[in-house]
CSV table of C-alpha atoms in Angstrom, one decimal:
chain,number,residue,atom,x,y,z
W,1,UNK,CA,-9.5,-9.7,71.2
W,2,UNK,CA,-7.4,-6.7,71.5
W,3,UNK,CA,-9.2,-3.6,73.4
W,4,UNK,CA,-8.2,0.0,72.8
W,5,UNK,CA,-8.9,2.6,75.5
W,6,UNK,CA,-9.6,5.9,73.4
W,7,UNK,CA,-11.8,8.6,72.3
W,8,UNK,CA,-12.5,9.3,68.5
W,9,UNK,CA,-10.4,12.7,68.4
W,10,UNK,CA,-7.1,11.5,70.0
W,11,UNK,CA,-4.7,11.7,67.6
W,12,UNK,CA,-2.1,9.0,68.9
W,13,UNK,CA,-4.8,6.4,69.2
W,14,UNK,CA,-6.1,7.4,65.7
W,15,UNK,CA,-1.9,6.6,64.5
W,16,UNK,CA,-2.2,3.4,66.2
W,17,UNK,CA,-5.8,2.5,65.0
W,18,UNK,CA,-4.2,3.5,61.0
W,19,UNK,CA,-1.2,0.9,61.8
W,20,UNK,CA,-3.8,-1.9,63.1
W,21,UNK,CA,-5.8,-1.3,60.6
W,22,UNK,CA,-2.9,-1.5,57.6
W,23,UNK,CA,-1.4,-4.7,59.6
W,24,UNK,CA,-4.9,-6.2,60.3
W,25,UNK,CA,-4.8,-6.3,63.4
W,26,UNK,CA,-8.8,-6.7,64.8
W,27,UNK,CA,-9.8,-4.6,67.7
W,28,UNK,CA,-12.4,-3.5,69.6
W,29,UNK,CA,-12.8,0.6,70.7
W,30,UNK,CA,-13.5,0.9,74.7
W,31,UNK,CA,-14.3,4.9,75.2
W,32,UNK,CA,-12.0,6.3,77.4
W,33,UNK,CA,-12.0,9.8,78.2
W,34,UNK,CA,-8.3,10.9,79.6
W,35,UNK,CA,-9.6,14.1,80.8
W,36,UNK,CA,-12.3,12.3,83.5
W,37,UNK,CA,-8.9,11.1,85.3
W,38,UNK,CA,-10.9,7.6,86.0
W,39,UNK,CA,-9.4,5.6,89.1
W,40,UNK,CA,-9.7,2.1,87.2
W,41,UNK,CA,-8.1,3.8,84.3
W,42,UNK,CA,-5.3,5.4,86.0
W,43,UNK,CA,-4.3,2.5,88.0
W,44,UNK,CA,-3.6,0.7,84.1
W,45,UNK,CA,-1.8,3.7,83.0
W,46,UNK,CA,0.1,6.1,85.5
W,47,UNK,CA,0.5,8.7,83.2
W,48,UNK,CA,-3.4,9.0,82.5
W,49,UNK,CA,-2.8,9.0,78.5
W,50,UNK,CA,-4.7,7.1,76.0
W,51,UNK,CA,-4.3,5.0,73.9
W,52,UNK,CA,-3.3,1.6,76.1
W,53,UNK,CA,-4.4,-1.8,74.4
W,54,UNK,CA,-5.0,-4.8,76.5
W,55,UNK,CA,-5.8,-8.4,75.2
W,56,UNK,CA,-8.9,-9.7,76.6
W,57,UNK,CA,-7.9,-13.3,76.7
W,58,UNK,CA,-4.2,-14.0,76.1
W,59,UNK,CA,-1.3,-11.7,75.2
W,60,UNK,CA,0.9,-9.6,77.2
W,61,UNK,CA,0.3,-9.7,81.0
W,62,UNK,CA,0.5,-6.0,81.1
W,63,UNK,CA,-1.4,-3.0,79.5
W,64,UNK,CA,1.0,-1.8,76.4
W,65,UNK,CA,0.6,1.4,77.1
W,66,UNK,CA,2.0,4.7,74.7
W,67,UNK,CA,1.5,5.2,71.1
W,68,UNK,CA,5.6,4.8,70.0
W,69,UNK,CA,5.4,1.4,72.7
W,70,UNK,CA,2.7,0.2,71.0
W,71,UNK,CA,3.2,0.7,67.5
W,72,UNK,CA,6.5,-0.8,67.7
W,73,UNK,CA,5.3,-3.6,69.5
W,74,UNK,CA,2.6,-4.9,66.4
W,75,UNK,CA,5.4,-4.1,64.0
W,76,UNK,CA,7.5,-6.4,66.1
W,77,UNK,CA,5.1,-9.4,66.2
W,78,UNK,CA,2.6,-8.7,63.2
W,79,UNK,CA,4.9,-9.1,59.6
W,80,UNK,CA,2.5,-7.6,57.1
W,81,UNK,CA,2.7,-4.0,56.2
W,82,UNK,CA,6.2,-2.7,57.6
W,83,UNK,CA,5.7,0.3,58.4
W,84,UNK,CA,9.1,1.1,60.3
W,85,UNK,CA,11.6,-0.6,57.2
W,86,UNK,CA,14.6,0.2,55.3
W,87,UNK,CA,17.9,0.3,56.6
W,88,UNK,CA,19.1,1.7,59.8
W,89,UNK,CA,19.1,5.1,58.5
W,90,UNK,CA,15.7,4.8,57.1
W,91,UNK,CA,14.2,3.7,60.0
W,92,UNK,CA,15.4,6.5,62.2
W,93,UNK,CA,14.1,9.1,59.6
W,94,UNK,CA,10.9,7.7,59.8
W,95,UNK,CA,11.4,7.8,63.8
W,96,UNK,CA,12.1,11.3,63.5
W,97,UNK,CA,9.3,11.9,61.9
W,98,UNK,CA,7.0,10.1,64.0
W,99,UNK,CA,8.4,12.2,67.0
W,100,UNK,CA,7.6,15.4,65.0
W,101,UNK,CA,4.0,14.6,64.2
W,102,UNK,CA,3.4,13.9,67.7
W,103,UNK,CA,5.5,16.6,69.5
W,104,UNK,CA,5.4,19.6,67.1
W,105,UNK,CA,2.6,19.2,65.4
W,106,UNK,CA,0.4,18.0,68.7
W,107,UNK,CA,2.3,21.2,70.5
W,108,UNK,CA,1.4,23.7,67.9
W,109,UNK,CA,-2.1,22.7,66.1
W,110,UNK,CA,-3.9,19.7,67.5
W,111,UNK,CA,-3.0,20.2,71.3
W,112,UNK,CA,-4.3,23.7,71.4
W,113,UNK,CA,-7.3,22.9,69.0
W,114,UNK,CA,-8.0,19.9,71.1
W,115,UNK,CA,-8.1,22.2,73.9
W,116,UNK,CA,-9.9,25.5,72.7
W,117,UNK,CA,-12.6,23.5,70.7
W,118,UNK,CA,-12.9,19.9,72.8
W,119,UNK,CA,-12.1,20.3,76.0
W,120,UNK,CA,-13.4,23.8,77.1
W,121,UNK,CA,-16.1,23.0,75.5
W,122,UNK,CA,-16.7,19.6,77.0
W,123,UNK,CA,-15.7,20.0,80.4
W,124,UNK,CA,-14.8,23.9,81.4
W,125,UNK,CA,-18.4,24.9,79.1
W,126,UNK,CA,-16.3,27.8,78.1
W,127,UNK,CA,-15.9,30.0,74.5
W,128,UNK,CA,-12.1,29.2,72.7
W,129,UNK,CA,-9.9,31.8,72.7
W,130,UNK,CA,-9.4,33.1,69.5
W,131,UNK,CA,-5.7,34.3,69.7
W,132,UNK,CA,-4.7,30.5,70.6
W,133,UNK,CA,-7.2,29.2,67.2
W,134,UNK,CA,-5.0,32.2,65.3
W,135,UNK,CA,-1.9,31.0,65.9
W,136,UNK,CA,-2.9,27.3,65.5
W,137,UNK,CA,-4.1,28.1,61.7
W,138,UNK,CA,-0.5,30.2,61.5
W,139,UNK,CA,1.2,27.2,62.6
W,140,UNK,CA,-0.9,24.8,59.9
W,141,UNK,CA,0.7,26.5,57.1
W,142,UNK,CA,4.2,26.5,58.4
W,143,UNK,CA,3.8,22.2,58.7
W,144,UNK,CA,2.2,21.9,55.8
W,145,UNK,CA,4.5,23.9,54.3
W,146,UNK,CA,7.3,21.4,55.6
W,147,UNK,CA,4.6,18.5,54.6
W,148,UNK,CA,5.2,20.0,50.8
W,149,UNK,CA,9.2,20.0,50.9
W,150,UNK,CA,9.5,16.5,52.2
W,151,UNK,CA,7.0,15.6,49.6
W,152,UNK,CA,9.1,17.5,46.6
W,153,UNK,CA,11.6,14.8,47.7
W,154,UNK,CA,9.8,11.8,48.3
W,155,UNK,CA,6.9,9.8,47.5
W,156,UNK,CA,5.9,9.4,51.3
W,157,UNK,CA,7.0,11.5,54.0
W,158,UNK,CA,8.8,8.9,55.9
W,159,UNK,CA,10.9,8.1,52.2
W,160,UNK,CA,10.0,5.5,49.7
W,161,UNK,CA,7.1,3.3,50.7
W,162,UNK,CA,4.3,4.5,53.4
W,163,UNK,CA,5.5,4.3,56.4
W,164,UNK,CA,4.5,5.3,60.1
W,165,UNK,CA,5.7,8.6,59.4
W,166,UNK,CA,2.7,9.2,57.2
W,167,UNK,CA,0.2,7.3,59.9
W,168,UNK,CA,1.7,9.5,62.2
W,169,UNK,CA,1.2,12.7,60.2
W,170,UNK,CA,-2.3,12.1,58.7
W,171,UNK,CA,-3.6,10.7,62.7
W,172,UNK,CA,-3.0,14.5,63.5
W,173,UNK,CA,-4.4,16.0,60.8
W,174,UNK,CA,-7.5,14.0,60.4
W,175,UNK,CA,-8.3,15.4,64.1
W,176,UNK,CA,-6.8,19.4,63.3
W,177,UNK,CA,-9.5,18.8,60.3
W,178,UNK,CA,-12.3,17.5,62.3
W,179,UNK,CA,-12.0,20.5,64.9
W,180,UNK,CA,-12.1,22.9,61.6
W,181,UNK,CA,-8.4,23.4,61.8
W,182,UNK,CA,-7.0,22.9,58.4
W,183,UNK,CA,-7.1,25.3,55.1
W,184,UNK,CA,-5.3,23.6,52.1
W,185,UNK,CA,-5.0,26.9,49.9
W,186,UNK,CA,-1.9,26.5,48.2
W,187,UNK,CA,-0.9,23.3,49.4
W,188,UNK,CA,-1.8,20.6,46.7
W,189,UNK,CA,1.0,18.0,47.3
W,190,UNK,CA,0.3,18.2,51.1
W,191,UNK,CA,-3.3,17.8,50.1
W,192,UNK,CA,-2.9,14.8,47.4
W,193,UNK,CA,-1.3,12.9,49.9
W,194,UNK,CA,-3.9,13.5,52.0
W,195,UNK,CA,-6.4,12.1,49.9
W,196,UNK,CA,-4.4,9.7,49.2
W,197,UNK,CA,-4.2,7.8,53.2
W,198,UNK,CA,-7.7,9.0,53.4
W,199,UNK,CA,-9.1,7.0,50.5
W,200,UNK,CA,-7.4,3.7,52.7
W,201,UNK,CA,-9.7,1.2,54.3
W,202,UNK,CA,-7.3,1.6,57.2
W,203,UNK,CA,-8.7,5.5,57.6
W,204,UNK,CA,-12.5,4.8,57.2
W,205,UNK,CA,-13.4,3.7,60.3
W,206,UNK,CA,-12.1,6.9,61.8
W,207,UNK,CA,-13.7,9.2,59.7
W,208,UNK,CA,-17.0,7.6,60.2
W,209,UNK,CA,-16.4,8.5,64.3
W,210,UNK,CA,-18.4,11.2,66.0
W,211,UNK,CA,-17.2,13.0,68.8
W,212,UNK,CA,-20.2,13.9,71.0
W,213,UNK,CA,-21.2,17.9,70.6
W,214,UNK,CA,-18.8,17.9,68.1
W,215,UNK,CA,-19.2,18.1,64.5
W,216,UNK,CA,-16.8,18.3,61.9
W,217,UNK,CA,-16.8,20.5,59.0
W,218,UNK,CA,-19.5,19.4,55.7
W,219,UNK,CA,-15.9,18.3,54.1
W,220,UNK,CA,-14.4,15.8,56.7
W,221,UNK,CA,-14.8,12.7,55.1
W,222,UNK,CA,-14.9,13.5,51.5
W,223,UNK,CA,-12.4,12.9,49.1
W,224,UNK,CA,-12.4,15.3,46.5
W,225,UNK,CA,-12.1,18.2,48.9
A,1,UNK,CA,34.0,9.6,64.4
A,2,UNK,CA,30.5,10.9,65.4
A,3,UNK,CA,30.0,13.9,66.6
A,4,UNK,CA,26.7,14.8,69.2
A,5,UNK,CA,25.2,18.0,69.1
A,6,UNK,CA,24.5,19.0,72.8
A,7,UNK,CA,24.7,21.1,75.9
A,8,UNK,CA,25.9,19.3,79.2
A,9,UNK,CA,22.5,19.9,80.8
A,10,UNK,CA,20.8,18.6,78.2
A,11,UNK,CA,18.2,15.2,79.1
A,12,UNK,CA,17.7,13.8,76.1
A,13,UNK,CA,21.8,13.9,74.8
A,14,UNK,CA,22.5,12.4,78.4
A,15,UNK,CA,20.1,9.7,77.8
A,16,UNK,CA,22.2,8.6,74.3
A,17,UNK,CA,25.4,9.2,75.5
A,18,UNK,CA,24.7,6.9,78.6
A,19,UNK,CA,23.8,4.7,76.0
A,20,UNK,CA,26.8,4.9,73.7
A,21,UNK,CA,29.0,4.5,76.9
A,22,UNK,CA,27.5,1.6,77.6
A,23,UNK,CA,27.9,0.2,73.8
A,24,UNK,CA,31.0,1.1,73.2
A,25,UNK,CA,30.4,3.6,71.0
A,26,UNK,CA,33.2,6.6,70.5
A,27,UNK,CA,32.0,9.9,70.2
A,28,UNK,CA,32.6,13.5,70.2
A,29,UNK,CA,30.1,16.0,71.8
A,30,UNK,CA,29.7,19.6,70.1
A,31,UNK,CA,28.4,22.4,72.2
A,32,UNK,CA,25.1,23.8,71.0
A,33,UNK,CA,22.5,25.8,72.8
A,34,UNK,CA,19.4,24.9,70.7
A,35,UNK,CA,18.0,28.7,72.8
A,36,UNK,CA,20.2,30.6,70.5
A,37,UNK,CA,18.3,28.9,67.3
A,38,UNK,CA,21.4,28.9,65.0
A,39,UNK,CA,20.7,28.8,61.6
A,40,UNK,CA,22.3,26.0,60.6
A,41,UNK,CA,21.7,24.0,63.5
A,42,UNK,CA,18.1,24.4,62.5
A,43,UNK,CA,18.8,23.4,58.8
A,44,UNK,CA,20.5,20.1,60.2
A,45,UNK,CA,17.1,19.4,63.1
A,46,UNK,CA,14.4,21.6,62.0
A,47,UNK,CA,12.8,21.2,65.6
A,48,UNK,CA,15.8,22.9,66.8
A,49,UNK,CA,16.2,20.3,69.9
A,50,UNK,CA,19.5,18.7,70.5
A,51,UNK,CA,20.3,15.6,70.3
A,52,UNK,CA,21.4,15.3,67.0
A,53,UNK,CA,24.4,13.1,65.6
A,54,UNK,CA,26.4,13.1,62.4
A,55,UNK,CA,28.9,11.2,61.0
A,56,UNK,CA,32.1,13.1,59.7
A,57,UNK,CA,33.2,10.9,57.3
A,58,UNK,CA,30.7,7.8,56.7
A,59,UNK,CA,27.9,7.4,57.9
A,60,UNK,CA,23.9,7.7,56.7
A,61,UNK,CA,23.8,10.7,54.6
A,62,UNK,CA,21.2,12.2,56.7
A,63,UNK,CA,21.7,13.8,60.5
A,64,UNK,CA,20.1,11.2,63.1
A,65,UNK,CA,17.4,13.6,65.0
A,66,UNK,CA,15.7,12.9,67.9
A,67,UNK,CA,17.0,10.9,71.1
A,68,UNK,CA,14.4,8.2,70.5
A,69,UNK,CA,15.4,7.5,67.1
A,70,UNK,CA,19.0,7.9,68.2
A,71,UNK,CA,18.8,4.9,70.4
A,72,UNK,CA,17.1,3.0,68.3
A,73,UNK,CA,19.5,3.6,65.6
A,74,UNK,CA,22.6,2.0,67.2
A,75,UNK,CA,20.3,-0.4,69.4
A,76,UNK,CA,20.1,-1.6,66.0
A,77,UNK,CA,23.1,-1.3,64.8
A,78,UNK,CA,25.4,-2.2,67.4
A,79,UNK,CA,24.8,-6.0,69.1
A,80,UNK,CA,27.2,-4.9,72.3
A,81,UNK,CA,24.7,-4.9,75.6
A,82,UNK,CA,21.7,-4.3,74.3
A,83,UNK,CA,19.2,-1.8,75.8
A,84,UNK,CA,16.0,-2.5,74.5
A,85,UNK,CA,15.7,-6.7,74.8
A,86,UNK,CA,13.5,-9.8,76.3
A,87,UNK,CA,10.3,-10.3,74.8
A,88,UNK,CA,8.0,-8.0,72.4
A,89,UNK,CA,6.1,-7.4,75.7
A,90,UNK,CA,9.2,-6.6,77.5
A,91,UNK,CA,10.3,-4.0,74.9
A,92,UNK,CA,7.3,-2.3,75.2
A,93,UNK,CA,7.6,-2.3,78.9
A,94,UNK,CA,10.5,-0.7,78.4
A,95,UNK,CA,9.5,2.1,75.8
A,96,UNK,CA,6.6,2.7,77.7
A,97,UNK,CA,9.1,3.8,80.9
A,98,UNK,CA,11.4,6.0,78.2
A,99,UNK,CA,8.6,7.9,77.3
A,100,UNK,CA,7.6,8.1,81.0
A,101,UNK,CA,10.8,9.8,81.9
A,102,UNK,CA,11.6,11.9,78.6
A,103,UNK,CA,7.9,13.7,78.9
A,104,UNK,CA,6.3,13.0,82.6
A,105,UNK,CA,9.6,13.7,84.4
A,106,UNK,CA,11.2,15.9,82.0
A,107,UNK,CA,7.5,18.0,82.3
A,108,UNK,CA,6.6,18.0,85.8
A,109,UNK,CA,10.5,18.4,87.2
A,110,UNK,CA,13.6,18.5,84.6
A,111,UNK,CA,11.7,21.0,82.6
A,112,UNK,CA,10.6,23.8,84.8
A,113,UNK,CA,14.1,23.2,86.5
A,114,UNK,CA,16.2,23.9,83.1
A,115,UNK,CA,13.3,26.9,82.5
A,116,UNK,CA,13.6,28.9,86.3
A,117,UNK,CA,17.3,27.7,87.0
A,118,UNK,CA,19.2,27.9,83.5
A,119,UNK,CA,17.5,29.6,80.8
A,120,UNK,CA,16.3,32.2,83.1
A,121,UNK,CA,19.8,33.0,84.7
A,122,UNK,CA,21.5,32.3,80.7
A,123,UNK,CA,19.1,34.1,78.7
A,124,UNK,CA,16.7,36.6,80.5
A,125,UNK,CA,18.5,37.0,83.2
A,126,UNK,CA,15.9,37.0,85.6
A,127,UNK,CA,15.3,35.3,88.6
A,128,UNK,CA,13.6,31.8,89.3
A,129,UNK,CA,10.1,31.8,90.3
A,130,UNK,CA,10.0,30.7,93.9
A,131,UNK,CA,6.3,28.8,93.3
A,132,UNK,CA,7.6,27.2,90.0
A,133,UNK,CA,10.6,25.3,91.9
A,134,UNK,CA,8.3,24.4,94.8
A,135,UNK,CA,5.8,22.8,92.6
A,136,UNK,CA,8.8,20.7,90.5
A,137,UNK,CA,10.3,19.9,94.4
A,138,UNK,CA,6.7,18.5,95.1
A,139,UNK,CA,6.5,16.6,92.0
A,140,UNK,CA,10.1,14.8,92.6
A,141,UNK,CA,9.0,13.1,96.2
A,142,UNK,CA,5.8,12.0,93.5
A,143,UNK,CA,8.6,9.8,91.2
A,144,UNK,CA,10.8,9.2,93.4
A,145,UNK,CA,7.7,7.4,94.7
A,146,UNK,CA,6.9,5.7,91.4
A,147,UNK,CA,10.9,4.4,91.1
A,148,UNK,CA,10.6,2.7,94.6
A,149,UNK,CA,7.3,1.6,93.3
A,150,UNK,CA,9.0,-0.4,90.4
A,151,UNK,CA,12.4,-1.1,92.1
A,152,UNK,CA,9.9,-3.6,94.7
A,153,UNK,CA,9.1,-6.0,92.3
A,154,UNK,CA,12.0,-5.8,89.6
A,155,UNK,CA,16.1,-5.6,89.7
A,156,UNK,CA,15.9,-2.6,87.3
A,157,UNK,CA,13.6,-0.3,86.0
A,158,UNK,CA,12.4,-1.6,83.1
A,159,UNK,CA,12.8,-5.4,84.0
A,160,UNK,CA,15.4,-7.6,85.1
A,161,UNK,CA,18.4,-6.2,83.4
A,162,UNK,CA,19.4,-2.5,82.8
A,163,UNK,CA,17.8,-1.2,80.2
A,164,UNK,CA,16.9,2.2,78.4
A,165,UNK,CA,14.4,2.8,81.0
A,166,UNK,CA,17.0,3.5,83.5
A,167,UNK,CA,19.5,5.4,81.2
A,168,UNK,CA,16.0,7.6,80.4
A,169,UNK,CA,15.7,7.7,84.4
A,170,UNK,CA,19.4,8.2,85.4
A,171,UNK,CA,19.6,11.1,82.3
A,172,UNK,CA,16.8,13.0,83.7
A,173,UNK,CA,17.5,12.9,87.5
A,174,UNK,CA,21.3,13.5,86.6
A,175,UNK,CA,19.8,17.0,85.1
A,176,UNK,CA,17.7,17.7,88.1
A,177,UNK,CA,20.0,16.7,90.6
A,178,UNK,CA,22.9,19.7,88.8
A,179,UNK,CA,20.1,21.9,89.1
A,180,UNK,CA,19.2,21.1,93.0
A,181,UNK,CA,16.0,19.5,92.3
A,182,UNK,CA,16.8,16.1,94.1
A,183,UNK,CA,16.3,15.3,98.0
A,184,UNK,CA,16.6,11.6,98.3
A,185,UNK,CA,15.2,11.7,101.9
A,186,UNK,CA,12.6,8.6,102.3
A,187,UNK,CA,13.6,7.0,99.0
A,188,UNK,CA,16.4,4.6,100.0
A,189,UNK,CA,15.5,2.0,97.2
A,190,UNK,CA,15.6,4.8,94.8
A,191,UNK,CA,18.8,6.6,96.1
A,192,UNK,CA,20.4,3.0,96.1
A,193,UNK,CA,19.8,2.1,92.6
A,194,UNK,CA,21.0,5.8,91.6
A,195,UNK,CA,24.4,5.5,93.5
A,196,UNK,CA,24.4,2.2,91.0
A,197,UNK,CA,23.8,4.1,87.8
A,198,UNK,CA,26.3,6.8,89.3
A,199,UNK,CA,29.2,4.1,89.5
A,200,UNK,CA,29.0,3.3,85.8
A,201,UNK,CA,31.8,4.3,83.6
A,202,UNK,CA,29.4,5.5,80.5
A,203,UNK,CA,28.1,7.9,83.6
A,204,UNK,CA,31.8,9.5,84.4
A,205,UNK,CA,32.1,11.7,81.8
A,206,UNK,CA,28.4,13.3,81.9
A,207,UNK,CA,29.4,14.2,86.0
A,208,UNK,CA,32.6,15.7,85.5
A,209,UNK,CA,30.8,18.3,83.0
A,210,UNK,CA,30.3,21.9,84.1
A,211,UNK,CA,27.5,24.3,82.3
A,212,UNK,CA,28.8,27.5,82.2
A,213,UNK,CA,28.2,30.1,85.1
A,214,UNK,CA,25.8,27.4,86.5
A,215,UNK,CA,27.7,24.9,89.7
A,216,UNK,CA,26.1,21.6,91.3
A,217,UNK,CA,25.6,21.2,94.6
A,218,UNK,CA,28.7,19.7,97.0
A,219,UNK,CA,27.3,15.9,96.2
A,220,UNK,CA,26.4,16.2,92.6
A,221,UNK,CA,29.7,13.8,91.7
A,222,UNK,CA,29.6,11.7,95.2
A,223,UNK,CA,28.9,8.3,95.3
A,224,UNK,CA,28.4,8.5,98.6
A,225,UNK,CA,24.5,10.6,99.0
């Protein structure tokens, strides 16, 4: 059995949980919290990040360790559900993509909500600051503004089919909207897509998740929101 | 003919052009300071971030964006000495160490280096901060560390050939080392395998670059430390 060292609001385990999930890939949750700096932990990963799988019996010798590493490792060895396909070109839009899910959108909404609404209250026991939660809600209608253009285009963001582009995209906002981050006023494409990948068996699992202290909003897992 | 969007300085346009060096793979940089946030430049990437490649006469319709889907791209498309190979296990291995380099090294040294030592001189024109530099000099003995580390028990970074791992790892140090960042003192293993990477042809054309008002030191193009 596959093991996956995470905690329920990281967003790139929750993109790599979405692509198990579509593949079918069984695994088993082990809670991991990144922020502890664990010895044992550390000592698997050097860079101190979750998510890193490692197979309980056979597989790989090593950890796989980094979201990109590991998603493009299952779609390497598991067929069903390609979620990196198409030509060349296509592939490297959906890489682009996946690359700004988890680098702009993680540096301008879910990192700083992560930190003002998770982590200082977690570990620092301190209030958020609410100058960094105002910009974060200024920068969630700029993406989902950019969410609605690609969509005026496409049927998925990534192009054609669903693709890792959309995993990507709705790993990040699934947590932004668990930590109370997301307003969809005036965004109803964004937001029919969204109901769309949350209404997949691949996505249940992860709304059914409670991060302890935290709650999310009455909305969270509903799908007619 | 392609062209590459870039700035000599720039990690993440070293790390494909080390890579279409070693493929084969013509090219033509074009200067662009992603700082200035050109308009168009942002229409083409709207993350603003070089690299970014287009074909000027065939090509896929689209721009490729985004160093890791750059690599991928013509890792894909072009069979000449491939960068990301071995087993699914071993592929991961080596994403795992791209990702280590473009973010860990690129945030704890290349980063603050390009912040105190070129923006701040380009754009502001201020002066570095003094405790800035200091910390990204303490944080190089610290990966220098981790390259001896690997080089113990493989040929190459990633594994037993040359990979993207070590064109990641040759980009980003090639950055610091302009900027003054490297000492080498104590890390013979790691100096040893540089000199290596130096003595590549794909790596001749990235050290004879100059970034405007901005000199290496005396040894930047030595192959002799």
């Amino acid at each position: 059995m596959w093991l996956l060292y995470q905690f329920p609001l990281c967003p790139f385990s929750r993109k790599v949980r979405l692509l198990l999930g579509e593949k079918g890939v069984p695994y088993e949750p082990v809670r991991e919290s990144p922020w502890k700096r664990r010895d044992e932990f550390l000592d698997m990963n050097p860079a101190g990040q979750t998510p890193v799988m490692v197979h309980s019996e056979r597989g790989p010798l090593r950890p796989l360790i980094d979201s990109i590493a590991i998603c493009e490792y299952f779609e390497e060895t598991v067929d069903k559900s390609a979620m990196i396909s198409g030509t060349a070109a296509d592939r490297a839009e959906i890489r682009r993509l996946v690359t700004w899910f988890d680098t702009q959108f993680f540096r301008d909404i879910t990192g700083p909500l992560l930190f003002e609404r998770m982590e200082k209250r977690l570990v620092h026991k301190m209030a958020p600051d609410s100058k960094a939660l105002r910009e974060a809600m200024k920068a969630v209608v700029a993406h989902l503004d950019y969410i609605d253009y690609l969509l005026d285009n496409r049927s998925w963001l990534g192009g054609s089919t669903m693709s890792l582009a959309d995993l990507a995209a709705a790993a990040q906002i699934s947590v932004a909207d668990y930590l109370g981050g997301i307003d969809w006023k005036s965004h109803g494409q964004a937001k029919r897509w969204y109901i769309g990948m949350k209404s997949r068996p691949s996505f249940r699992p992860l709304l059914a998740e409670r991060m302890e202290i935290i709650n999310p909003p009455a909305d969270y897992e509903k799908l007619d929101l």
